[in-house]
Tab-separated table of C-alpha atoms and ligand atoms in Angstrom:
chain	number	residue	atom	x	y	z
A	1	UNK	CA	0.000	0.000	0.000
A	2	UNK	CA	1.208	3.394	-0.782
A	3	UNK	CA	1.811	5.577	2.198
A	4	UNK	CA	1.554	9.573	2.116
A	5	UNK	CA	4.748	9.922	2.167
A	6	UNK	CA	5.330	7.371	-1.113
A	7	UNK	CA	2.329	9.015	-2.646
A	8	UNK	CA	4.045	12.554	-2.325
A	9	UNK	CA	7.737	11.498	-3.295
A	10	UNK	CA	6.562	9.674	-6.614
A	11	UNK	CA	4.279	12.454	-7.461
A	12	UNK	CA	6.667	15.594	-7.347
A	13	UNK	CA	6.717	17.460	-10.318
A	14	UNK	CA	9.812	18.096	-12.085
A	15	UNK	CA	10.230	21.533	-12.454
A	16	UNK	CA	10.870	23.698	-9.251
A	17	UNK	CA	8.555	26.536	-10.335
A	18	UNK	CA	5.925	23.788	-10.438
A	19	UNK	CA	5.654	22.792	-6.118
A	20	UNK	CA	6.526	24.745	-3.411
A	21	UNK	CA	10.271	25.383	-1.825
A	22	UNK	CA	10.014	27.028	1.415
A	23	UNK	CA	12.561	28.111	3.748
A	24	UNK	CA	13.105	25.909	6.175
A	25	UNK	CA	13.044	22.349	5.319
A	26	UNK	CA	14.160	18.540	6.516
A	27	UNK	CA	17.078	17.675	4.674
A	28	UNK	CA	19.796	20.104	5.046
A	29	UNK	CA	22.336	17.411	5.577
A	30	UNK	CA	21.962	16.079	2.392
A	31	UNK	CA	21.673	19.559	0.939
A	32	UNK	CA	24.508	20.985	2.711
A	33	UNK	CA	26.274	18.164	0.828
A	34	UNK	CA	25.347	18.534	-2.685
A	35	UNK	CA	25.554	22.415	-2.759
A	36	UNK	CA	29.325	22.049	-1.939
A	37	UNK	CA	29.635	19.541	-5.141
A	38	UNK	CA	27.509	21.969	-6.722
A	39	UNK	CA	29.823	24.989	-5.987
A	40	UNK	CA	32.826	22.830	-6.687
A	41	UNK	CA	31.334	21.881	-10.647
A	42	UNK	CA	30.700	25.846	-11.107
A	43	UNK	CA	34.436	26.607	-9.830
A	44	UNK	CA	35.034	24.097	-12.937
A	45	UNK	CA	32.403	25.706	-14.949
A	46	UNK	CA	30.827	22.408	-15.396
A	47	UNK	CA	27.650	23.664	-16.034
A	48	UNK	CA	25.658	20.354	-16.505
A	49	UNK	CA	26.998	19.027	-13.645
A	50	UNK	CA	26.066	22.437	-11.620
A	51	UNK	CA	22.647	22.186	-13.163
A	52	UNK	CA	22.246	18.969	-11.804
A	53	UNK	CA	23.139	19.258	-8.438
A	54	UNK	CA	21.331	22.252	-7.971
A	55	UNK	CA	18.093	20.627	-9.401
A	56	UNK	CA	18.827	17.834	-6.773
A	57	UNK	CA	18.749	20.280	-4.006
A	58	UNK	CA	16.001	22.303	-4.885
A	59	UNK	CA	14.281	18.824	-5.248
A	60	UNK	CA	15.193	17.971	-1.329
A	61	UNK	CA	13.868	21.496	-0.298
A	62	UNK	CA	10.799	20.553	-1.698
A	63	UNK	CA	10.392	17.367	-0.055
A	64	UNK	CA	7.917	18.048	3.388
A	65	UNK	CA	9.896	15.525	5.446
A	66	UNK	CA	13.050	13.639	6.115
A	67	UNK	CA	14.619	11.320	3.451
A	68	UNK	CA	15.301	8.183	5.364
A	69	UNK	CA	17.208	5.979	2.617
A	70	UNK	CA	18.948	6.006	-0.965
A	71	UNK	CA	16.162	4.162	-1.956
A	72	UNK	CA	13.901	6.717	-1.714
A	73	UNK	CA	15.810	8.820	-3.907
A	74	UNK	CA	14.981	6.912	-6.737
A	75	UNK	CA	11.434	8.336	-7.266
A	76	UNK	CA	12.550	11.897	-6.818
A	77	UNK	CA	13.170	14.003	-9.902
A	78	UNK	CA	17.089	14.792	-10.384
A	79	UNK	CA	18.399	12.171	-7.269
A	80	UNK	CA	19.139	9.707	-9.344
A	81	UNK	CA	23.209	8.396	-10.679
A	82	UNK	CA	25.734	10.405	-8.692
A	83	UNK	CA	23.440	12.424	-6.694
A	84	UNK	CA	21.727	9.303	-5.261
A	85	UNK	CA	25.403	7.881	-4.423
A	86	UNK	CA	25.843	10.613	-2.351
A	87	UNK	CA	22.858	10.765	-0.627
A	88	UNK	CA	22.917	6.722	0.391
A	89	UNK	CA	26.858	7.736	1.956
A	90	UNK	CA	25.418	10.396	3.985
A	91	UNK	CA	22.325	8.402	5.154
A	92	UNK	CA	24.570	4.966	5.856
A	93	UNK	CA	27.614	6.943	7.809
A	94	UNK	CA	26.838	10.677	8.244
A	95	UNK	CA	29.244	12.241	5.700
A	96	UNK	CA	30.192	11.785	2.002
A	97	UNK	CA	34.197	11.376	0.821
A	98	UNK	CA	33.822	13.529	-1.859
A	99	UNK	CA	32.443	16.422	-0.485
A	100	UNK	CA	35.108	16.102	2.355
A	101	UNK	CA	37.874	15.811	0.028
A	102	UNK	CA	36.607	19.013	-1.606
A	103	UNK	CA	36.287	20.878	1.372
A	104	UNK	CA	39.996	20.444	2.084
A	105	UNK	CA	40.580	21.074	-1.832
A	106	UNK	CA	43.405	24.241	-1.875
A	107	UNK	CA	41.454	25.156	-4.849
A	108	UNK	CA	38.024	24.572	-4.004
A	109	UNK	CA	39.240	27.189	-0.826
A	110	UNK	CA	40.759	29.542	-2.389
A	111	UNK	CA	38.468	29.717	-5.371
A	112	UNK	CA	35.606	30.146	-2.603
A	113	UNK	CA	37.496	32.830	-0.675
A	114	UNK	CA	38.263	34.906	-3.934
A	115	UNK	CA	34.845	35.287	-5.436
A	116	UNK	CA	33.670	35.624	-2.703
A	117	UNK	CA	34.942	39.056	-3.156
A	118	UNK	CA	32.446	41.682	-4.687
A	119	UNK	CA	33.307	41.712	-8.337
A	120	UNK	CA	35.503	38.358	-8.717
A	121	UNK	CA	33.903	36.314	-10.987
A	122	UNK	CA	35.029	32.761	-11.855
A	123	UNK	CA	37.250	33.138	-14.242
A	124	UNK	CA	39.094	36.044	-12.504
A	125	UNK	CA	39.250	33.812	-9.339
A	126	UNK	CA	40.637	30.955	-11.286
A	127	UNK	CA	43.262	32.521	-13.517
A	128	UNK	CA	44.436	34.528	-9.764
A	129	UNK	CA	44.679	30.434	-8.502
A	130	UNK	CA	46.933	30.219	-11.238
A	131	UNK	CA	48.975	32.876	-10.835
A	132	UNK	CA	49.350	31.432	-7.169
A	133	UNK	CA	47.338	33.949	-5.450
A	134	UNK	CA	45.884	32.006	-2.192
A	135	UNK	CA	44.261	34.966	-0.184
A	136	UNK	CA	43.244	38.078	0.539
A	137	UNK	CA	46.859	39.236	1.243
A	138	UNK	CA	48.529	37.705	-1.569
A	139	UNK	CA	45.936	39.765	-3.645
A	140	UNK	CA	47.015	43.048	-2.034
A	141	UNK	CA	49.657	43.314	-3.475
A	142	UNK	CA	49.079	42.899	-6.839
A	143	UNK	CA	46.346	45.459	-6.370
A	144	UNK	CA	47.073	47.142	-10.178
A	145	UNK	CA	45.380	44.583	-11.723
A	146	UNK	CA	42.375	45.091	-10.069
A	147	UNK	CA	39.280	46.289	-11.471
A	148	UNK	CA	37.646	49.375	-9.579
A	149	UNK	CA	35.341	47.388	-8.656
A	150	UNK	CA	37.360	44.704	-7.272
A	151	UNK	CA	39.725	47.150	-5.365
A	152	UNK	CA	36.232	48.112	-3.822
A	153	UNK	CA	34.974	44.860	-2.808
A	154	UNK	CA	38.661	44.156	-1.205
A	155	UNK	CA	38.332	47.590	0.403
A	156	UNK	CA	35.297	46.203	1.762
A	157	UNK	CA	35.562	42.428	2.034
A	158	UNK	CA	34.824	41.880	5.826
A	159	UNK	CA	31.719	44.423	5.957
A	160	UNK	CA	30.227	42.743	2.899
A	161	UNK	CA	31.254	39.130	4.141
A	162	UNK	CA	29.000	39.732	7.546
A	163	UNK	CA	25.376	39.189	6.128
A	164	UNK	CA	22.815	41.770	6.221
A	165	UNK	CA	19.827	41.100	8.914
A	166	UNK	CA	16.290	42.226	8.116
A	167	UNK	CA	16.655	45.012	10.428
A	168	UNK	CA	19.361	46.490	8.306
A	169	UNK	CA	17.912	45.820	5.522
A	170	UNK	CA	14.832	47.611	6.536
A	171	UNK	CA	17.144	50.606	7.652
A	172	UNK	CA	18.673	50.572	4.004
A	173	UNK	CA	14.962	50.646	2.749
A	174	UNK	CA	14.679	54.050	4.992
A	175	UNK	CA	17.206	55.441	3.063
A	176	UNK	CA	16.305	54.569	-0.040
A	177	UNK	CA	12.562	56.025	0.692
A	178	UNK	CA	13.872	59.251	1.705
A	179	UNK	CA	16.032	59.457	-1.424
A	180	UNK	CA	13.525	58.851	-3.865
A	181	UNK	CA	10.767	60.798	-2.379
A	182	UNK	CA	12.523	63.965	-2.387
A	183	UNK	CA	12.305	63.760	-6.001
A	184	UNK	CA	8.907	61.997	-7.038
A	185	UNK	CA	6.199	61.562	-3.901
A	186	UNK	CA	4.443	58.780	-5.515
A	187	UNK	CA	7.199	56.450	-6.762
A	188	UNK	CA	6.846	53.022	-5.182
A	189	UNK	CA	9.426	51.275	-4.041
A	190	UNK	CA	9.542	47.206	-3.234
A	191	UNK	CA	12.052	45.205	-1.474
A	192	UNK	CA	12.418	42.147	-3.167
A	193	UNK	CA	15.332	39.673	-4.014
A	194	UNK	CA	15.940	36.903	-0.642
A	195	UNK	CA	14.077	39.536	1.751
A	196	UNK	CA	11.129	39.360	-0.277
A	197	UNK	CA	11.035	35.417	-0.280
A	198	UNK	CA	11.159	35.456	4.074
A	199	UNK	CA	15.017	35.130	4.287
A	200	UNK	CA	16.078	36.942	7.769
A	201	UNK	CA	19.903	37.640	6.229
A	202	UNK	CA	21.067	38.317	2.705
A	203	UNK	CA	24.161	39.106	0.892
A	204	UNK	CA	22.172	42.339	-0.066
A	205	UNK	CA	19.484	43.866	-0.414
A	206	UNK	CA	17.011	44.287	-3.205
A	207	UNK	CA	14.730	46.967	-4.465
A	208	UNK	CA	12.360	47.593	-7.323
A	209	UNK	CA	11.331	51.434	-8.091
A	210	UNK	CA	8.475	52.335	-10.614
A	211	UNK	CA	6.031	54.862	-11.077
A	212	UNK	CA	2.566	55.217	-12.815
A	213	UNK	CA	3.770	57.597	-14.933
A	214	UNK	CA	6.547	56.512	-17.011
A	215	UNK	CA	8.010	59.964	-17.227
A	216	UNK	CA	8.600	60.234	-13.847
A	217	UNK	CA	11.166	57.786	-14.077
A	218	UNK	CA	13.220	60.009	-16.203
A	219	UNK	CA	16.626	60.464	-14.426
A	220	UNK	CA	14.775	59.853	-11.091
A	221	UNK	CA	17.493	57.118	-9.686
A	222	UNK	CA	20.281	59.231	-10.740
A	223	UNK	CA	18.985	62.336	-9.004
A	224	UNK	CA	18.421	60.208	-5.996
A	225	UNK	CA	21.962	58.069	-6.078
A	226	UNK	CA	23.366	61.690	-6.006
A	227	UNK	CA	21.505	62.876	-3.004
A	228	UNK	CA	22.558	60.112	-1.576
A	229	UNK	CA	26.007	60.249	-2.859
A	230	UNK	CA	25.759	63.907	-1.399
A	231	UNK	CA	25.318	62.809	1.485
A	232	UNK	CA	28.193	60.034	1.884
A	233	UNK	CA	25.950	57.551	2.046
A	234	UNK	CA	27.003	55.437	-1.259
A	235	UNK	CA	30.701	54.240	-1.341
A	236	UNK	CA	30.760	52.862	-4.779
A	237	UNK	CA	28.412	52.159	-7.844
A	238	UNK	CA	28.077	51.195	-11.370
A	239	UNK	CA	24.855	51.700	-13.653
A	240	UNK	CA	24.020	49.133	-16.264
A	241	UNK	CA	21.206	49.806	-18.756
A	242	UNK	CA	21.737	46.638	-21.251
A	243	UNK	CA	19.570	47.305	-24.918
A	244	UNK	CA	16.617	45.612	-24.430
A	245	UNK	CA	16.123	44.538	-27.965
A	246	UNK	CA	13.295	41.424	-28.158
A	247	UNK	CA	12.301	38.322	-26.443
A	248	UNK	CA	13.776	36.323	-29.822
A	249	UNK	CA	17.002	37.192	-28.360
A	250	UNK	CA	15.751	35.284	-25.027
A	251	UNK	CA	18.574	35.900	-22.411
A	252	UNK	CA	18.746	35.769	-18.531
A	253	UNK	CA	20.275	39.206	-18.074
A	254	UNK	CA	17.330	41.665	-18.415
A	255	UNK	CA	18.256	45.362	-19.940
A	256	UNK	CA	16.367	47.424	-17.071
A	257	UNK	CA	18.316	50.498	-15.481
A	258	UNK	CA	20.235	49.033	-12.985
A	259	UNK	CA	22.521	50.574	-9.984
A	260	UNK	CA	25.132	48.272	-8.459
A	261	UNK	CA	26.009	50.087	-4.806
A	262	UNK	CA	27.396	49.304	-2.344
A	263	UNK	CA	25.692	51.719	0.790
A	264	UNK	CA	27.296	53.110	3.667
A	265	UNK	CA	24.711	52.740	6.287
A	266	UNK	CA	24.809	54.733	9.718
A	267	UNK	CA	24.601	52.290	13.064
A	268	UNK	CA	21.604	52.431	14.447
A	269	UNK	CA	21.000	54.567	17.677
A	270	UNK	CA	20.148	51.066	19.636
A	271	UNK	CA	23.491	49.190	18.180
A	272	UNK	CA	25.733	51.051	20.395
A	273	UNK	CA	24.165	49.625	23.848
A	274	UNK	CA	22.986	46.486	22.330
A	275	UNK	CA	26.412	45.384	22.298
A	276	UNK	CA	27.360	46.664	26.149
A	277	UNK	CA	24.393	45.143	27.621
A	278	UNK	CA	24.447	41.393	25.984
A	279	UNK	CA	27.589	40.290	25.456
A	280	UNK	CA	27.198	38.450	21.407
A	281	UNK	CA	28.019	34.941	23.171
A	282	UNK	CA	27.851	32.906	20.658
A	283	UNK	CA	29.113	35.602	18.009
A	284	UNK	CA	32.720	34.210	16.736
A	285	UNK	CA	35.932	36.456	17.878
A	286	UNK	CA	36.542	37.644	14.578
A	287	UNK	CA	32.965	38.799	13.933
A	288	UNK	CA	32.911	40.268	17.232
A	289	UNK	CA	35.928	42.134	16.261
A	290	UNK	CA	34.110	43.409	13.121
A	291	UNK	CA	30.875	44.519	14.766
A	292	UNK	CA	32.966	46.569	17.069
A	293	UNK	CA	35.264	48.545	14.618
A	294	UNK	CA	31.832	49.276	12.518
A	295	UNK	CA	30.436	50.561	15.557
A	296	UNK	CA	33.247	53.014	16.249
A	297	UNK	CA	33.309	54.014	12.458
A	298	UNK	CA	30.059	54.103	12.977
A	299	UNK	CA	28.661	52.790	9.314
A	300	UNK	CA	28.828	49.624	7.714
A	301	UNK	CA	29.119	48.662	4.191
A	302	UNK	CA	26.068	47.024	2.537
A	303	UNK	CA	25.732	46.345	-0.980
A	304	UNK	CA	22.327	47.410	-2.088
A	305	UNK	CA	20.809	46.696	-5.969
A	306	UNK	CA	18.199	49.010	-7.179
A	307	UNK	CA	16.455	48.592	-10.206
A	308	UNK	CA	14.253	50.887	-12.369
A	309	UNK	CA	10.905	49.291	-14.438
A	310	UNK	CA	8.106	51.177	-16.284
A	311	UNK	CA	4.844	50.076	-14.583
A	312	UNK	CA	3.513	47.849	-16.979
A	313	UNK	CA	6.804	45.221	-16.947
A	314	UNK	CA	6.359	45.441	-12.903
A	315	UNK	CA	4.686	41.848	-12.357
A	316	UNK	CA	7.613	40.467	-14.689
A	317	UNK	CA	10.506	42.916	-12.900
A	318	UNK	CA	8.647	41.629	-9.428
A	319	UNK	CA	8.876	38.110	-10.365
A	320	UNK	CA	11.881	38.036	-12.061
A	321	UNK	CA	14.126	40.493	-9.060
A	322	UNK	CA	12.222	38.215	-6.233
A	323	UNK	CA	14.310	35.196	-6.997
A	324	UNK	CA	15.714	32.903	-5.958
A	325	UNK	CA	18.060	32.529	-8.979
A	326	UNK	CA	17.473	28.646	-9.462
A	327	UNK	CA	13.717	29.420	-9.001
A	328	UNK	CA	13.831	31.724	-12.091
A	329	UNK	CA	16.317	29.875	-14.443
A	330	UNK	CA	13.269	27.143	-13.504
A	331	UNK	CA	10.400	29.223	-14.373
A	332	UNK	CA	12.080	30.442	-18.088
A	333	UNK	CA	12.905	26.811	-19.189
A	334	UNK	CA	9.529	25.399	-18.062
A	335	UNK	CA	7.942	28.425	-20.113
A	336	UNK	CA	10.151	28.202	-23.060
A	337	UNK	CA	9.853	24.003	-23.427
A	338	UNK	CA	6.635	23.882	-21.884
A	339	UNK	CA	4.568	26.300	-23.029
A	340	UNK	CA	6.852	27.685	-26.100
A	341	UNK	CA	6.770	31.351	-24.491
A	342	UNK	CA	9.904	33.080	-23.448
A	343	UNK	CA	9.441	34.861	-19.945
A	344	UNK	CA	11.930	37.408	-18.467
A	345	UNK	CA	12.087	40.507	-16.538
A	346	UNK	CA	9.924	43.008	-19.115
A	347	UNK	CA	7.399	40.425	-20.008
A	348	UNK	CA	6.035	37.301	-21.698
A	349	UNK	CA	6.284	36.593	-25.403
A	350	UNK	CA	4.427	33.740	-26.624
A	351	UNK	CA	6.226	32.337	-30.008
A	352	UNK	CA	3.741	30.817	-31.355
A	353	UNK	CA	0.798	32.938	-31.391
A	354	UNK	CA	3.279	35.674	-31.643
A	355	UNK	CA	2.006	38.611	-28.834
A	356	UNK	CA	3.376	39.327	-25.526
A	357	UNK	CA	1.078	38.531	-22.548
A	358	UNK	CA	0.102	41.296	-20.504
A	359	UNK	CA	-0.139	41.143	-16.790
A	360	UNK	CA	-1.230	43.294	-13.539
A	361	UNK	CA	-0.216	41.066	-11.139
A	362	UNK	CA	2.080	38.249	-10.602
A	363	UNK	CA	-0.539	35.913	-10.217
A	364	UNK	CA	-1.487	36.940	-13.845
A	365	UNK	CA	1.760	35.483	-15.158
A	366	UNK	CA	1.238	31.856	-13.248
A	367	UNK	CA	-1.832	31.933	-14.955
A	368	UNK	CA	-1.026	32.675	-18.306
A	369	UNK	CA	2.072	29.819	-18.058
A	370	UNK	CA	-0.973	27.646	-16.298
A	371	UNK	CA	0.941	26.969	-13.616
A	372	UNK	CA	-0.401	26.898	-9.689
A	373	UNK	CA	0.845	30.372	-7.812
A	374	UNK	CA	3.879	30.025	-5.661
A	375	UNK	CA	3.906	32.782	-2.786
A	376	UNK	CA	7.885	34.151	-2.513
A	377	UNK	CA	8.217	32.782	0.729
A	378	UNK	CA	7.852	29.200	-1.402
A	379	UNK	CA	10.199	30.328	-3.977
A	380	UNK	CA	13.460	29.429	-2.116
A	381	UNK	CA	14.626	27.034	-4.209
B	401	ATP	P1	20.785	37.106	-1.250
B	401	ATP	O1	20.001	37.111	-0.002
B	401	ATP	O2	22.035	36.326	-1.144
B	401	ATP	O3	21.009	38.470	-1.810
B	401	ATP	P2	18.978	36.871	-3.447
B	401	ATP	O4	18.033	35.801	-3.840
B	401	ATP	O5	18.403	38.185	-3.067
B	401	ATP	O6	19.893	36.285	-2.305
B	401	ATP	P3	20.418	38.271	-5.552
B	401	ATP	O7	21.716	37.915	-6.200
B	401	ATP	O8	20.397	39.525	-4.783
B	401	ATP	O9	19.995	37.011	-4.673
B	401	ATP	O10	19.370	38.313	-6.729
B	401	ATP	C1	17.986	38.511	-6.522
B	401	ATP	C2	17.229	38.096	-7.758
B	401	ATP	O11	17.428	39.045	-8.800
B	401	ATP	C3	17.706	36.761	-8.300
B	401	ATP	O12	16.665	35.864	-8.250
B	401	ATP	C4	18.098	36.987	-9.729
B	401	ATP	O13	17.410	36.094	-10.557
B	401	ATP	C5	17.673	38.394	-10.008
B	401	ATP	N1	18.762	39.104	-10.707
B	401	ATP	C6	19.989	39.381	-10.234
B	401	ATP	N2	20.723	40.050	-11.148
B	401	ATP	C7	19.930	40.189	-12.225
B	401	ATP	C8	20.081	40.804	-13.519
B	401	ATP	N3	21.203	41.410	-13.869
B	401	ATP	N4	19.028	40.736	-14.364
B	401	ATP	C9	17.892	40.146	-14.003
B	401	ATP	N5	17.676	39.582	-12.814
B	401	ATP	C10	18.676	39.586	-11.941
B	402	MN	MN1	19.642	39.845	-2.770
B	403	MN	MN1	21.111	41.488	-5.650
């Protein structure tokens, strides 16, 4: 007889943008595990065997209770071959040889330690490996063949390694608010990216401006990244507007007017005695040390993305800036080999009848790709 649990492992759909993925979930062992094999095939850029491990993953996230054996695995979509190896090892005797022989991989550690920088990419990160650059310090001083924006993120590396909390990120909204309303009263402004989807710390922070009136939007960011700028609050950014020429070309990087900052955002009042009164037990020495030198510079650095779309792509911008990133790349190849429509941040195109779907509303663009609505906090794939 089939139990519930049988019933729900043979019947998941394949495609992540088809169930739900919340936050918190029962098998981060085994997910632990295969993101650090996933990781280790992107360092390679071995991007079938990335794509596979990650669909793995976001398969276990799905899954509303503990996997108890390899066997299991066999109904799920994606555990099958190497993935399903690795999951029996951990199951049978707690860890996996391969992931612990990546984990103390020189390369694996130093490739994770160098783009992890802001602006290190993979292949930067690799061809520094082989030049023999190991760390942080080696990298210093070779600092001429850094990028501006990679002399920034070094400048910055341990504020922008500490992850931003909600409250922070709430304090960054502030600022952004105030900026942008100074120049247009009615322009809305979303948090979205990790925040949006429930996360409680990201490696940024995430916001989507747009205005009824289109015209509004003319210069508006600019004007209010130079109040801001006025004002000492941004340390560094870049603007990217990318051509957005049509859907035929489909691509992943969407051409919307884009600022890259990274913030410089006052303590709070509270952060000062928060720190006297209860001791951070459990906060490591080195993070201590950092939360104390921020709070006698009294800022810390937080990279903040803000992104500019007309009102009627804002469902797609929503959907497409809420993330997560696997949850997305999902979402487009289900539309494109599904439904034969491409989907990105400015809207649907459907290739066959040739028209782009409108829509108000995310909920509009599930529809319209007939699938089920997933909330963001069931997006974290
Ligand atoms: P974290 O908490 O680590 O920041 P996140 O989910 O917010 O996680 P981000 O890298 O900030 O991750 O990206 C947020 C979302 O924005 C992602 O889902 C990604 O698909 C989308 N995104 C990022 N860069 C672009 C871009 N250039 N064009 C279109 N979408 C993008
Ligand atoms: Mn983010
Ligand atoms: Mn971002």
């Amino acid at each position: 007889l089939a139990t519930p649990e049988k019933v729900l492992r043979t019947q998941m759909p394949s495609y992540t943008c088809q169930r739900r993925t919340p936050l918190n979930h029962h098998n981060s062992t085994l997910t632990d595990a295969l993101e650090i094999l996933a990781r280790a095939a992107f360092f390679q850029s071995s991007e079938v065997r990335y794509l596979g491990f990650t669909r793995a993953v976001s398969t276990l996230k799905s899954l509303p209770f503990k996997l108890q054996s390899a066997e299991e695995a066999k109904d799920l979509p994606w555990c099958g071959g190497h993935c399903k190896t690795v999951i029996q090892e951990i199951l049978e005797g707690g860890v996996c040889r391969e992931v612990e022989t990546i984990k103390s991989n020189e390369q694996y550690q130093a490739m994770q330690l160098l783009t992890g920088i802001y602006g290190v990419g993979v292949r930067t990160a690799e061809r520094w490996y082989q030049e023999g650059i190991r760390n942080l310090n080696d990298l210093k001083n070779t600092e001429s063949k850094l990028t501006v924006e990679q002399r920034t993120g070094l400048q910055y590396y341990k504020d922008l390694q500490q992850p931003v909390t909600r409250e922070e990120a709430e304090r960054v909204e502030q600022l952004v608010k105030d900026a942008l309303l100074r120049f247009s009263p009615d322009v809305q402004i979303t948090m979205t990216g990790g925040f949006r989807r429930g996360k409680l710390e990201g490696h940024d922070v995430d916001f989507l401006i747009t205005h009824t009136n289109e015209s509004a939007l003319t210069g508006l960011l600019e004007n209010a990244i130079n109040w801001l700028k006025s004002k000492g609050l941004i340390l560094y950014y870049h603007m990217k507007k990318r051509k957005h020429t049509s859907h035929a070309v489909s691509s992943l990087m969407d051409g919307h007017e884009t600022y890259y900052t990274i913030c410089a955002l006052p303590s709070s009042s509270s952060q000062n005695t928060d720190l006297e009164v209860k001791p951070h037990n459990f906060v490591a020495a080195e993070q201590m040390a950092c939360l104390k030198s921020q709070i006698s510079k009294g800022w810390r650095a937080v990279r903040v993305d803000l992104v500019v779309t007309p009102h009627a792509e804002y469902p797609y911008a929503l959907l497409g800036w809420t993330g997560s990133k696997h949850f997305e790349r999902e979402l487009r190849r289900f539309s494109l080999h599904e439904k034969k429509m491409s989907l990105n941040s400015h809207g649907l195109y459907d290739t066959e009848k040739r028209c782009y779907l409108p829509a108000h509303s995310e909920e509009e663009i599930f529809k319209h790709l007939g699938l089920t609505y997933i909330s963001p906090s069931d997006r974290n794939a």
